[in-house]
PDB file of C-alpha atoms in Angstrom:
ATOM      1  CA  MET A 125       6.333 -66.326 100.098  1.00  0.00           C
ATOM      2  CA  THR A 126       9.126 -68.395 101.701  1.00  0.00           C
ATOM      3  CA  ARG A 127      11.916 -69.429  99.311  1.00  0.00           C
ATOM      4  CA  LYS A 128      14.224 -72.433  99.749  1.00  0.00           C
ATOM      5  CA  ILE A 129      17.944 -72.055  99.150  1.00  0.00           C
ATOM      6  CA  ALA A 130      20.196 -75.092  98.782  1.00  0.00           C
ATOM      7  CA  VAL A 131      23.103 -75.047 101.235  1.00  0.00           C
ATOM      8  CA  GLY A 132      25.392 -78.071 101.143  1.00  0.00           C
ATOM      9  CA  SER A 133      23.216 -81.172 101.562  1.00  0.00           C
ATOM     10  CA  GLY A 134      20.344 -79.368 103.231  1.00  0.00           C
ATOM     11  CA  LEU A 135      17.881 -76.587 102.629  1.00  0.00           C
ATOM     12  CA  LEU A 136      17.945 -73.186 104.266  1.00  0.00           C
ATOM     13  CA  ARG A 137      14.648 -71.384 104.359  1.00  0.00           C
ATOM     14  CA  GLU A 138      14.944 -67.676 103.587  1.00  0.00           C
ATOM     15  CA  PRO A 139      12.621 -65.651 105.831  1.00  0.00           C
ATOM     16  CA  PRO A 140       9.769 -63.837 104.106  1.00  0.00           C
ATOM     17  CA  GLU A 141       9.994 -60.116 103.507  1.00  0.00           C
ATOM     18  CA  PRO A 142       8.610 -58.084 106.420  1.00  0.00           C
ATOM     19  CA  THR A 143       5.000 -56.966 106.122  1.00  0.00           C
ATOM     20  CA  ILE A 144       2.665 -54.907 108.220  1.00  0.00           C
ATOM     21  CA  ASP A 145      -0.398 -56.941 109.145  1.00  0.00           C
ATOM     22  CA  ASP A 146      -3.555 -55.010 109.902  1.00  0.00           C
ATOM     23  CA  ALA A 147      -5.547 -58.039 110.941  1.00  0.00           C
ATOM     24  CA  ALA A 148      -4.772 -57.496 114.627  1.00  0.00           C
ATOM     25  CA  ASP A 149      -5.914 -53.892 114.319  1.00  0.00           C
ATOM     26  CA  THR A 150      -9.171 -54.294 112.379  1.00  0.00           C
ATOM     27  CA  GLY A 151     -10.028 -57.958 112.407  1.00  0.00           C
ATOM     28  CA  ALA A 152      -9.308 -58.138 108.673  1.00  0.00           C
ATOM     29  CA  ALA A 153      -6.104 -57.439 106.824  1.00  0.00           C
ATOM     30  CA  ASP A 154      -5.817 -54.326 104.676  1.00  0.00           C
ATOM     31  CA  ARG A 155      -5.564 -55.694 101.134  1.00  0.00           C
ATOM     32  CA  ARG A 156      -3.652 -52.697  99.789  1.00  0.00           C
ATOM     33  CA  PRO A 157      -0.001 -53.493  99.033  1.00  0.00           C
ATOM     34  CA  LEU A 158       2.455 -52.190 101.588  1.00  0.00           C
ATOM     35  CA  THR A 159       4.177 -50.117  98.907  1.00  0.00           C
ATOM     36  CA  ASP A 160       0.924 -48.321  98.107  1.00  0.00           C
ATOM     37  CA  ARG A 161       0.350 -47.472 101.752  1.00  0.00           C
ATOM     38  CA  VAL A 162       3.913 -46.242 102.231  1.00  0.00           C
ATOM     39  CA  LEU A 163       3.770 -44.025  99.146  1.00  0.00           C
ATOM     40  CA  ALA A 164       0.363 -42.668 100.146  1.00  0.00           C
ATOM     41  CA  LEU A 165       1.695 -41.855 103.604  1.00  0.00           C
ATOM     42  CA  LEU A 166       4.752 -40.043 102.229  1.00  0.00           C
ATOM     43  CA  ASP A 167       2.558 -38.143  99.776  1.00  0.00           C
ATOM     44  CA  ALA A 168       0.187 -37.082 102.552  1.00  0.00           C
ATOM     45  CA  VAL A 169       2.923 -35.821 104.877  1.00  0.00           C
ATOM     46  CA  ALA A 170       4.878 -34.071 102.126  1.00  0.00           C
ATOM     47  CA  GLY A 171       1.741 -32.485 100.700  1.00  0.00           C
ATOM     48  CA  ALA A 172       0.438 -31.219 104.037  1.00  0.00           C
ATOM     49  CA  GLY A 173       2.865 -28.309 104.121  1.00  0.00           C
ATOM     50  CA  GLN A 174       3.219 -28.622 107.893  1.00  0.00           C
ATOM     51  CA  PRO A 175       3.697 -31.370 110.501  1.00  0.00           C
ATOM     52  CA  MET A 176       0.765 -33.776 110.885  1.00  0.00           C
ATOM     53  CA  ALA A 177      -0.638 -35.664 113.852  1.00  0.00           C
ATOM     54  CA  VAL A 178      -0.660 -39.459 113.557  1.00  0.00           C
ATOM     55  CA  LYS A 179      -4.443 -39.591 114.019  1.00  0.00           C
ATOM     56  CA  ASP A 180      -4.899 -37.177 111.110  1.00  0.00           C
ATOM     57  CA  ILE A 181      -2.641 -39.301 108.912  1.00  0.00           C
ATOM     58  CA  ALA A 182      -4.569 -42.441 109.879  1.00  0.00           C
ATOM     59  CA  GLU A 183      -7.925 -40.797 109.116  1.00  0.00           C
ATOM     60  CA  LYS A 184      -6.764 -39.337 105.819  1.00  0.00           C
ATOM     61  CA  LEU A 185      -5.425 -42.690 104.575  1.00  0.00           C
ATOM     62  CA  ALA A 186      -8.127 -44.870 106.197  1.00  0.00           C
ATOM     63  CA  LEU A 187      -5.481 -46.733 108.167  1.00  0.00           C
ATOM     64  CA  PRO A 188      -5.862 -48.306 111.619  1.00  0.00           C
ATOM     65  CA  LYS A 189      -4.000 -46.092 114.062  1.00  0.00           C
ATOM     66  CA  PRO A 190      -1.540 -48.843 115.169  1.00  0.00           C
ATOM     67  CA  THR A 191      -0.731 -49.510 111.505  1.00  0.00           C
ATOM     68  CA  ALA A 192      -0.104 -45.811 110.915  1.00  0.00           C
ATOM     69  CA  HIS A 193       2.244 -45.778 113.922  1.00  0.00           C
ATOM     70  CA  ARG A 194       4.192 -48.767 112.605  1.00  0.00           C
ATOM     71  CA  LEU A 195       4.497 -47.367 109.083  1.00  0.00           C
ATOM     72  CA  ILE A 196       5.655 -44.013 110.434  1.00  0.00           C
ATOM     73  CA  ALA A 197       8.186 -45.681 112.734  1.00  0.00           C
ATOM     74  CA  MET A 198       9.567 -47.696 109.805  1.00  0.00           C
ATOM     75  CA  LEU A 199       9.905 -44.574 107.616  1.00  0.00           C
ATOM     76  CA  GLU A 200      11.332 -42.547 110.484  1.00  0.00           C
ATOM     77  CA  GLU A 201      14.001 -45.192 111.073  1.00  0.00           C
ATOM     78  CA  ARG A 202      15.006 -44.931 107.429  1.00  0.00           C
ATOM     79  CA  GLY A 203      15.122 -41.122 107.483  1.00  0.00           C
ATOM     80  CA  PHE A 204      12.124 -40.463 105.211  1.00  0.00           C
ATOM     81  CA  LEU A 205       9.995 -39.064 108.035  1.00  0.00           C
ATOM     82  CA  ALA A 206      10.937 -37.222 111.218  1.00  0.00           C
ATOM     83  CA  ARG A 207       9.388 -35.952 114.422  1.00  0.00           C
ATOM     84  CA  PRO A 208       9.724 -32.328 115.546  1.00  0.00           C
ATOM     85  CA  ILE A 209      11.095 -31.639 119.004  1.00  0.00           C
ATOM     86  CA  ASP A 210       7.886 -32.408 120.926  1.00  0.00           C
ATOM     87  CA  GLY A 211       7.567 -35.801 119.184  1.00  0.00           C
ATOM     88  CA  ARG A 212       3.794 -35.622 118.726  1.00  0.00           C
ATOM     89  CA  LEU A 213       3.747 -34.613 115.069  1.00  0.00           C
ATOM     90  CA  VAL A 214       5.236 -36.108 111.915  1.00  0.00           C
ATOM     91  CA  THR A 215       7.023 -34.235 109.137  1.00  0.00           C
ATOM     92  CA  VAL A 216       9.325 -34.975 106.207  1.00  0.00           C
ATOM     93  CA  GLY A 217      12.737 -36.399 107.050  1.00  0.00           C
ATOM     94  CA  PRO A 218      16.175 -35.656 105.599  1.00  0.00           C
ATOM     95  CA  LYS A 219      16.099 -38.488 103.046  1.00  0.00           C
ATOM     96  CA  LEU A 220      12.740 -37.393 101.681  1.00  0.00           C
ATOM     97  CA  ARG A 221      13.940 -33.780 101.415  1.00  0.00           C
ATOM     98  CA  THR A 222      17.055 -34.952  99.579  1.00  0.00           C
ATOM     99  CA  LEU A 223      14.939 -37.074  97.243  1.00  0.00           C
ATOM    100  CA  ALA A 224      12.682 -34.106  96.483  1.00  0.00           C
ATOM    101  CA  LEU A 225      15.649 -31.813  95.939  1.00  0.00           C
ATOM    102  CA  ASN A 226      17.360 -34.254  93.584  1.00  0.00           C
ATOM    103  CA  THR A 227      14.100 -34.787  91.690  1.00  0.00           C
ATOM    104  CA  LEU A 228      13.619 -31.060  91.176  1.00  0.00           C
ATOM    105  CA  ARG A 229      17.259 -30.628  90.212  1.00  0.00           C
ATOM    106  CA  SER A 230      16.860 -33.377  87.609  1.00  0.00           C
ATOM    107  CA  SER A 231      13.748 -31.678  86.258  1.00  0.00           C
ATOM    108  CA  LEU A 232      15.605 -28.387  85.971  1.00  0.00           C
ATOM    109  CA  ALA A 233      18.354 -30.075  83.988  1.00  0.00           C
ATOM    110  CA  GLN A 234      15.838 -30.800  81.254  1.00  0.00           C
ATOM    111  CA  ALA A 235      15.776 -28.415  78.293  1.00  0.00           C
ATOM    112  CA  PRO A 236      12.329 -26.705  78.681  1.00  0.00           C
ATOM    113  CA  SER A 237      12.842 -25.228  82.159  1.00  0.00           C
ATOM    114  CA  HIS A 238      16.442 -24.172  81.625  1.00  0.00           C
ATOM    115  CA  ALA A 239      15.560 -22.691  78.238  1.00  0.00           C
ATOM    116  CA  ARG A 240      12.772 -20.678  79.898  1.00  0.00           C
ATOM    117  CA  LEU A 241      15.209 -19.379  82.505  1.00  0.00           C
ATOM    118  CA  ARG A 242      17.669 -18.411  79.789  1.00  0.00           C
ATOM    119  CA  ALA A 243      14.894 -16.641  77.864  1.00  0.00           C
ATOM    120  CA  LEU A 244      13.958 -14.707  81.012  1.00  0.00           C
ATOM    121  CA  SER A 245      17.578 -13.681  81.550  1.00  0.00           C
ATOM    122  CA  LEU A 246      17.786 -12.424  77.966  1.00  0.00           C
ATOM    123  CA  GLU A 247      14.465 -10.563  78.298  1.00  0.00           C
ATOM    124  CA  LEU A 248      15.485  -8.808  81.506  1.00  0.00           C
ATOM    125  CA  GLY A 249      19.149  -8.477  80.563  1.00  0.00           C
ATOM    126  CA  GLU A 250      20.155  -9.708  84.022  1.00  0.00           C
ATOM    127  CA  THR A 251      21.182 -12.853  85.889  1.00  0.00           C
ATOM    128  CA  CYS A 252      18.279 -15.129  86.904  1.00  0.00           C
ATOM    129  CA  ASN A 253      18.158 -17.945  89.461  1.00  0.00           C
ATOM    130  CA  ILE A 254      15.874 -20.686  90.730  1.00  0.00           C
ATOM    131  CA  GLY A 255      16.191 -21.856  94.327  1.00  0.00           C
ATOM    132  CA  VAL A 256      14.453 -24.077  96.853  1.00  0.00           C
ATOM    133  CA  LEU A 257      14.281 -24.202 100.635  1.00  0.00           C
ATOM    134  CA  GLU A 258      16.498 -26.920 102.108  1.00  0.00           C
ATOM    135  CA  GLY A 259      16.948 -27.020 105.854  1.00  0.00           C
ATOM    136  CA  GLY A 260      17.947 -23.534 106.986  1.00  0.00           C
ATOM    137  CA  ASP A 261      19.235 -22.334 103.600  1.00  0.00           C
ATOM    138  CA  VAL A 262      18.209 -21.631 100.043  1.00  0.00           C
ATOM    139  CA  VAL A 263      19.831 -23.981  97.524  1.00  0.00           C
ATOM    140  CA  TYR A 264      20.431 -22.764  93.961  1.00  0.00           C
ATOM    141  CA  LEU A 265      18.997 -25.293  91.505  1.00  0.00           C
ATOM    142  CA  ASP A 266      19.579 -23.390  88.282  1.00  0.00           C
ATOM    143  CA  ARG A 267      21.234 -20.136  87.241  1.00  0.00           C
ATOM    144  CA  VAL A 268      21.781 -18.193  84.035  1.00  0.00           C
ATOM    145  CA  GLU A 269      24.340 -15.415  84.364  1.00  0.00           C
ATOM    146  CA  VAL A 270      24.556 -12.518  81.926  1.00  0.00           C
ATOM    147  CA  GLU A 271      27.880 -11.830  80.254  1.00  0.00           C
ATOM    148  CA  ASN A 272      28.024  -8.174  81.283  1.00  0.00           C
ATOM    149  CA  TRP A 273      27.879  -8.969  85.012  1.00  0.00           C
ATOM    150  CA  PRO A 274      30.487  -6.629  86.568  1.00  0.00           C
ATOM    151  CA  LEU A 275      30.877  -8.634  89.780  1.00  0.00           C
ATOM    152  CA  ARG A 276      32.347 -12.103  90.083  1.00  0.00           C
ATOM    153  CA  LEU A 277      29.860 -14.097  92.188  1.00  0.00           C
ATOM    154  CA  GLU A 278      30.478 -17.763  92.893  1.00  0.00           C
ATOM    155  CA  PHE A 279      26.867 -18.978  92.921  1.00  0.00           C
ATOM    156  CA  GLY A 280      26.749 -22.183  90.932  1.00  0.00           C
ATOM    157  CA  VAL A 281      24.087 -24.875  91.031  1.00  0.00           C
ATOM    158  CA  GLY A 282      24.059 -26.361  94.533  1.00  0.00           C
ATOM    159  CA  SER A 283      25.288 -23.185  96.246  1.00  0.00           C
ATOM    160  CA  ARG A 284      23.631 -22.321  99.546  1.00  0.00           C
ATOM    161  CA  VAL A 285      22.681 -18.833 100.709  1.00  0.00           C
ATOM    162  CA  PRO A 286      21.106 -17.645 103.990  1.00  0.00           C
ATOM    163  CA  LEU A 287      17.381 -17.158 104.491  1.00  0.00           C
ATOM    164  CA  HIS A 288      17.289 -13.884 106.392  1.00  0.00           C
ATOM    165  CA  CYS A 289      19.164 -11.615 103.980  1.00  0.00           C
ATOM    166  CA  THR A 290      18.318 -12.926 100.506  1.00  0.00           C
ATOM    167  CA  ALA A 291      15.222 -12.263  98.414  1.00  0.00           C
ATOM    168  CA  MET A 292      14.524 -15.956  97.870  1.00  0.00           C
ATOM    169  CA  GLY A 293      15.131 -16.812 101.520  1.00  0.00           C
ATOM    170  CA  LYS A 294      12.784 -14.132 102.846  1.00  0.00           C
ATOM    171  CA  LEU A 295      10.156 -15.201 100.314  1.00  0.00           C
ATOM    172  CA  PHE A 296      10.251 -18.795 101.571  1.00  0.00           C
ATOM    173  CA  LEU A 297       9.974 -17.639 105.166  1.00  0.00           C
ATOM    174  CA  ALA A 298       7.051 -15.356 104.328  1.00  0.00           C
ATOM    175  CA  PHE A 299       5.047 -18.176 102.736  1.00  0.00           C
ATOM    176  CA  LEU A 300       5.781 -20.952 105.223  1.00  0.00           C
ATOM    177  CA  PRO A 301       2.718 -22.157 107.184  1.00  0.00           C
ATOM    178  CA  ASP A 302       2.388 -20.447 110.559  1.00  0.00           C
ATOM    179  CA  LEU A 303       3.686 -23.253 112.782  1.00  0.00           C
ATOM    180  CA  PRO A 304       6.912 -24.170 110.911  1.00  0.00           C
ATOM    181  CA  ARG A 305       7.561 -20.486 110.217  1.00  0.00           C
ATOM    182  CA  ARG A 306       7.248 -19.598 113.906  1.00  0.00           C
ATOM    183  CA  ARG A 307       9.487 -22.485 114.958  1.00  0.00           C
ATOM    184  CA  LEU A 308      12.109 -21.643 112.351  1.00  0.00           C
ATOM    185  CA  LEU A 309      12.154 -17.972 113.304  1.00  0.00           C
ATOM    186  CA  GLU A 310      12.617 -18.886 116.972  1.00  0.00           C
ATOM    187  CA  CYS A 311      15.975 -20.488 116.199  1.00  0.00           C
ATOM    188  CA  LEU A 312      17.027 -18.616 113.049  1.00  0.00           C
ATOM    189  CA  PRO A 313      20.122 -16.441 113.599  1.00  0.00           C
ATOM    190  CA  LEU A 314      20.141 -13.007 111.982  1.00  0.00           C
ATOM    191  CA  PRO A 315      23.828 -12.239 111.535  1.00  0.00           C
ATOM    192  CA  ARG A 316      24.802  -9.014 109.802  1.00  0.00           C
ATOM    193  CA  MET A 317      26.066  -9.890 106.322  1.00  0.00           C
ATOM    194  CA  ALA A 318      26.117  -6.297 105.021  1.00  0.00           C
ATOM    195  CA  ALA A 319      25.282  -2.814 106.273  1.00  0.00           C
ATOM    196  CA  ALA A 320      21.645  -3.137 105.152  1.00  0.00           C
ATOM    197  CA  THR A 321      20.975  -6.580 106.691  1.00  0.00           C
ATOM    198  CA  LEU A 322      17.857  -6.623 108.881  1.00  0.00           C
ATOM    199  CA  CYS A 323      19.029  -7.985 112.241  1.00  0.00           C
ATOM    200  CA  ASP A 324      16.158  -6.798 114.460  1.00  0.00           C
ATOM    201  CA  PRO A 325      13.677  -9.716 114.943  1.00  0.00           C
ATOM    202  CA  ALA A 326      10.621  -7.433 115.168  1.00  0.00           C
ATOM    203  CA  LEU A 327      11.516  -5.525 112.005  1.00  0.00           C
ATOM    204  CA  PHE A 328      12.342  -8.768 110.242  1.00  0.00           C
ATOM    205  CA  ARG A 329       8.947 -10.305 111.078  1.00  0.00           C
ATOM    206  CA  ALA A 330       7.230  -7.128 109.909  1.00  0.00           C
ATOM    207  CA  GLU A 331       9.014  -7.389 106.565  1.00  0.00           C
ATOM    208  CA  LEU A 332       7.946 -11.009 106.176  1.00  0.00           C
ATOM    209  CA  ASP A 333       4.323  -9.944 106.724  1.00  0.00           C
ATOM    210  CA  SER A 334       4.760  -7.300 104.035  1.00  0.00           C
ATOM    211  CA  ILE A 335       6.240  -9.847 101.628  1.00  0.00           C
ATOM    212  CA  ALA A 336       3.347 -12.254 102.225  1.00  0.00           C
ATOM    213  CA  ALA A 337       0.908  -9.440 101.423  1.00  0.00           C
ATOM    214  CA  CYS A 338       2.557  -8.206  98.199  1.00  0.00           C
ATOM    215  CA  GLY A 339       3.776 -11.533  96.781  1.00  0.00           C
ATOM    216  CA  HIS A 340       7.395 -10.637  96.077  1.00  0.00           C
ATOM    217  CA  SER A 341      10.614 -10.033  97.974  1.00  0.00           C
ATOM    218  CA  PHE A 342      13.710  -7.855  97.655  1.00  0.00           C
ATOM    219  CA  ASP A 343      17.318  -8.121  98.761  1.00  0.00           C
ATOM    220  CA  ASP A 344      18.445  -4.494  98.688  1.00  0.00           C
ATOM    221  CA  GLU A 345      22.186  -4.892  99.344  1.00  0.00           C
ATOM    222  CA  GLU A 346      21.326  -6.979 102.414  1.00  0.00           C
ATOM    223  CA  TYR A 347      23.539  -9.919 101.471  1.00  0.00           C
ATOM    224  CA  MET A 348      26.189  -8.311  99.278  1.00  0.00           C
ATOM    225  CA  PRO A 349      26.966  -4.603  98.875  1.00  0.00           C
ATOM    226  CA  GLY A 350      26.148  -3.312  95.417  1.00  0.00           C
ATOM    227  CA  VAL A 351      23.768  -6.186  94.546  1.00  0.00           C
ATOM    228  CA  PHE A 352      19.959  -5.965  94.275  1.00  0.00           C
ATOM    229  CA  CYS A 353      17.697  -8.995  93.915  1.00  0.00           C
ATOM    230  CA  ALA A 354      13.949  -9.495  93.471  1.00  0.00           C
ATOM    231  CA  ALA A 355      12.194 -12.854  93.853  1.00  0.00           C
ATOM    232  CA  VAL A 356       8.721 -14.267  93.206  1.00  0.00           C
ATOM    233  CA  PRO A 357       7.256 -17.673  94.109  1.00  0.00           C
ATOM    234  CA  ILE A 358       6.843 -20.656  91.799  1.00  0.00           C
ATOM    235  CA  ARG A 359       3.615 -22.283  92.994  1.00  0.00           C
ATOM    236  CA  ASP A 360       1.840 -25.567  92.495  1.00  0.00           C
ATOM    237  CA  GLY A 361      -1.833 -25.925  91.606  1.00  0.00           C
ATOM    238  CA  ALA A 362      -2.821 -25.639  95.271  1.00  0.00           C
ATOM    239  CA  GLY A 363      -1.058 -22.288  95.544  1.00  0.00           C
ATOM    240  CA  ARG A 364       1.824 -23.615  97.640  1.00  0.00           C
ATOM    241  CA  MET A 365       5.278 -22.200  97.021  1.00  0.00           C
ATOM    242  CA  VAL A 366       7.614 -24.922  95.781  1.00  0.00           C
ATOM    243  CA  ALA A 367      10.523 -22.829  94.487  1.00  0.00           C
ATOM    244  CA  ALA A 368      11.638 -19.230  94.023  1.00  0.00           C
ATOM    245  CA  LEU A 369      12.501 -17.390  90.819  1.00  0.00           C
ATOM    246  CA  ALA A 370      14.797 -14.385  91.152  1.00  0.00           C
ATOM    247  CA  VAL A 371      16.517 -11.707  89.117  1.00  0.00           C
ATOM    248  CA  GLN A 372      19.865 -10.396  90.387  1.00  0.00           C
ATOM    249  CA  ALA A 373      21.686  -7.297  89.209  1.00  0.00           C
ATOM    250  CA  PRO A 374      24.092  -4.550  90.257  1.00  0.00           C
ATOM    251  CA  LYS A 375      22.307  -1.844  92.247  1.00  0.00           C
ATOM    252  CA  VAL A 376      23.201   0.731  89.579  1.00  0.00           C
ATOM    253  CA  ARG A 377      21.042  -1.231  87.069  1.00  0.00           C
ATOM    254  CA  LEU A 378      18.222  -2.521  89.295  1.00  0.00           C
ATOM    255  CA  SER A 379      16.616  -1.010  92.392  1.00  0.00           C
ATOM    256  CA  ARG A 380      13.306  -0.753  94.255  1.00  0.00           C
ATOM    257  CA  GLU A 381      12.345   2.122  91.978  1.00  0.00           C
ATOM    258  CA  SER A 382      13.212   0.437  88.668  1.00  0.00           C
ATOM    259  CA  VAL A 383      12.099  -3.115  89.461  1.00  0.00           C
ATOM    260  CA  ALA A 384       8.345  -2.443  89.228  1.00  0.00           C
ATOM    261  CA  ASP A 385       8.140  -3.100  85.486  1.00  0.00           C
ATOM    262  CA  ARG A 386      10.155  -6.320  85.896  1.00  0.00           C
ATOM    263  CA  LEU A 387       7.783  -7.905  88.424  1.00  0.00           C
ATOM    264  CA  PRO A 388       4.984  -8.804  85.943  1.00  0.00           C
ATOM    265  CA  VAL A 389       7.630 -10.435  83.739  1.00  0.00           C
ATOM    266  CA  LEU A 390       8.921 -12.428  86.721  1.00  0.00           C
ATOM    267  CA  HIS A 391       5.436 -13.585  87.733  1.00  0.00           C
ATOM    268  CA  ARG A 392       4.603 -14.734  84.209  1.00  0.00           C
ATOM    269  CA  ALA A 393       7.928 -16.548  83.974  1.00  0.00           C
ATOM    270  CA  ALA A 394       7.264 -18.248  87.341  1.00  0.00           C
ATOM    271  CA  SER A 395       3.964 -19.595  86.009  1.00  0.00           C
ATOM    272  CA  ASP A 396       5.659 -20.752  82.781  1.00  0.00           C
ATOM    273  CA  MET A 397       8.452 -22.329  84.813  1.00  0.00           C
ATOM    274  CA  ALA A 398       5.951 -24.299  86.884  1.00  0.00           C
ATOM    275  CA  HIS A 399       4.525 -25.778  83.684  1.00  0.00           C
ATOM    276  CA  ALA A 400       8.022 -26.497  82.351  1.00  0.00           C
ATOM    277  CA  LEU A 401       8.784 -28.364  85.578  1.00  0.00           C
ATOM    278  CA  GLY A 402       5.618 -30.421  85.280  1.00  0.00           C
ATOM    279  CA  ILE A 403       3.872 -28.587  88.133  1.00  0.00           C
ATOM    280  CA  ASP A 404       0.161 -27.827  87.767  1.00  0.00           C
ATOM    281  CA  ALA A 405       0.667 -24.118  88.297  1.00  0.00           C
ATOM    282  CA  ALA A 406      -1.690 -21.654  89.877  1.00  0.00           C
ATOM    283  CA  PRO A 407      -2.420 -18.449  87.891  1.00  0.00           C
ATOM    284  CA  ALA A 408       0.329 -15.845  88.030  1.00  0.00           C
ATOM    285  CA  GLU A 409      -0.193 -13.250  90.756  1.00  0.00           C
ATOM    286  CA  PRO A 410      -0.670  -9.636  89.725  1.00  0.00           C
ATOM    287  CA  ALA A 411       2.385  -7.586  90.542  1.00  0.00           C
ATOM    288  CA  LEU A 412       1.911  -4.941  93.224  1.00  0.00           C
ATOM    289  CA  SER A 413       3.934  -1.808  93.488  1.00  0.00           C
ATOM    290  CA  PRO A 414       6.981  -2.227  95.737  1.00  0.00           C
TER     291      PRO A 414
END
């Protein structure tokens, strides 16, 4: 609708808000509001778990292909969608990732999820963390640190840690879909952070395969000497990993040998945490021996 604005003795017509007209594409305009189509498109791309082709997006949303191209271009310009290097596929953009991260961080600030993390820390007697994948790092979204922690570690909410030498980071890499995982590994540096850091690409890929098979991940002094960490996935109802739940302790208190009885507790807590975050969680995975 065009609005009239009085300016001096005359009238200035304010241009209508931009719309995307499907009439030229189909012979009849799509009656769905533009907002609905934009939100459906963002939901489809974010929920795919890997980059999507434009034709697949158009088919999934019953959109004319030219309309899908225009919507994607508009969202790409605003940073909500992005194109990988080859430009043929569409994936989430930096603004959408930031929005998702801030949304999850806000959810974690609510009492139920943080209280569950605190309860887990008390049950295990160790520091517990929740993190998400953001770009090429893991970002800490919540953390409960035990009072008898002998090491001073500066890992507050918002801290970033590497993927290749942390339990949460390796877990995310292990459960990424094949294509984004392969592309990330092609450019992921493997610097030595500690004596035990895996820096050999072949050995690192083999460990990721092992993690994907057993459903949990360890950082055995690979990031910091004297520190052991175990992580399990927090999944949505479709089984996709959306966050990681980890326990962190001095190596003298927690190790590959002693962590086995903690893994069922972690998996149950991950399922509870998904419910506390409002995620329709998949059943907790059975813990396998390390």
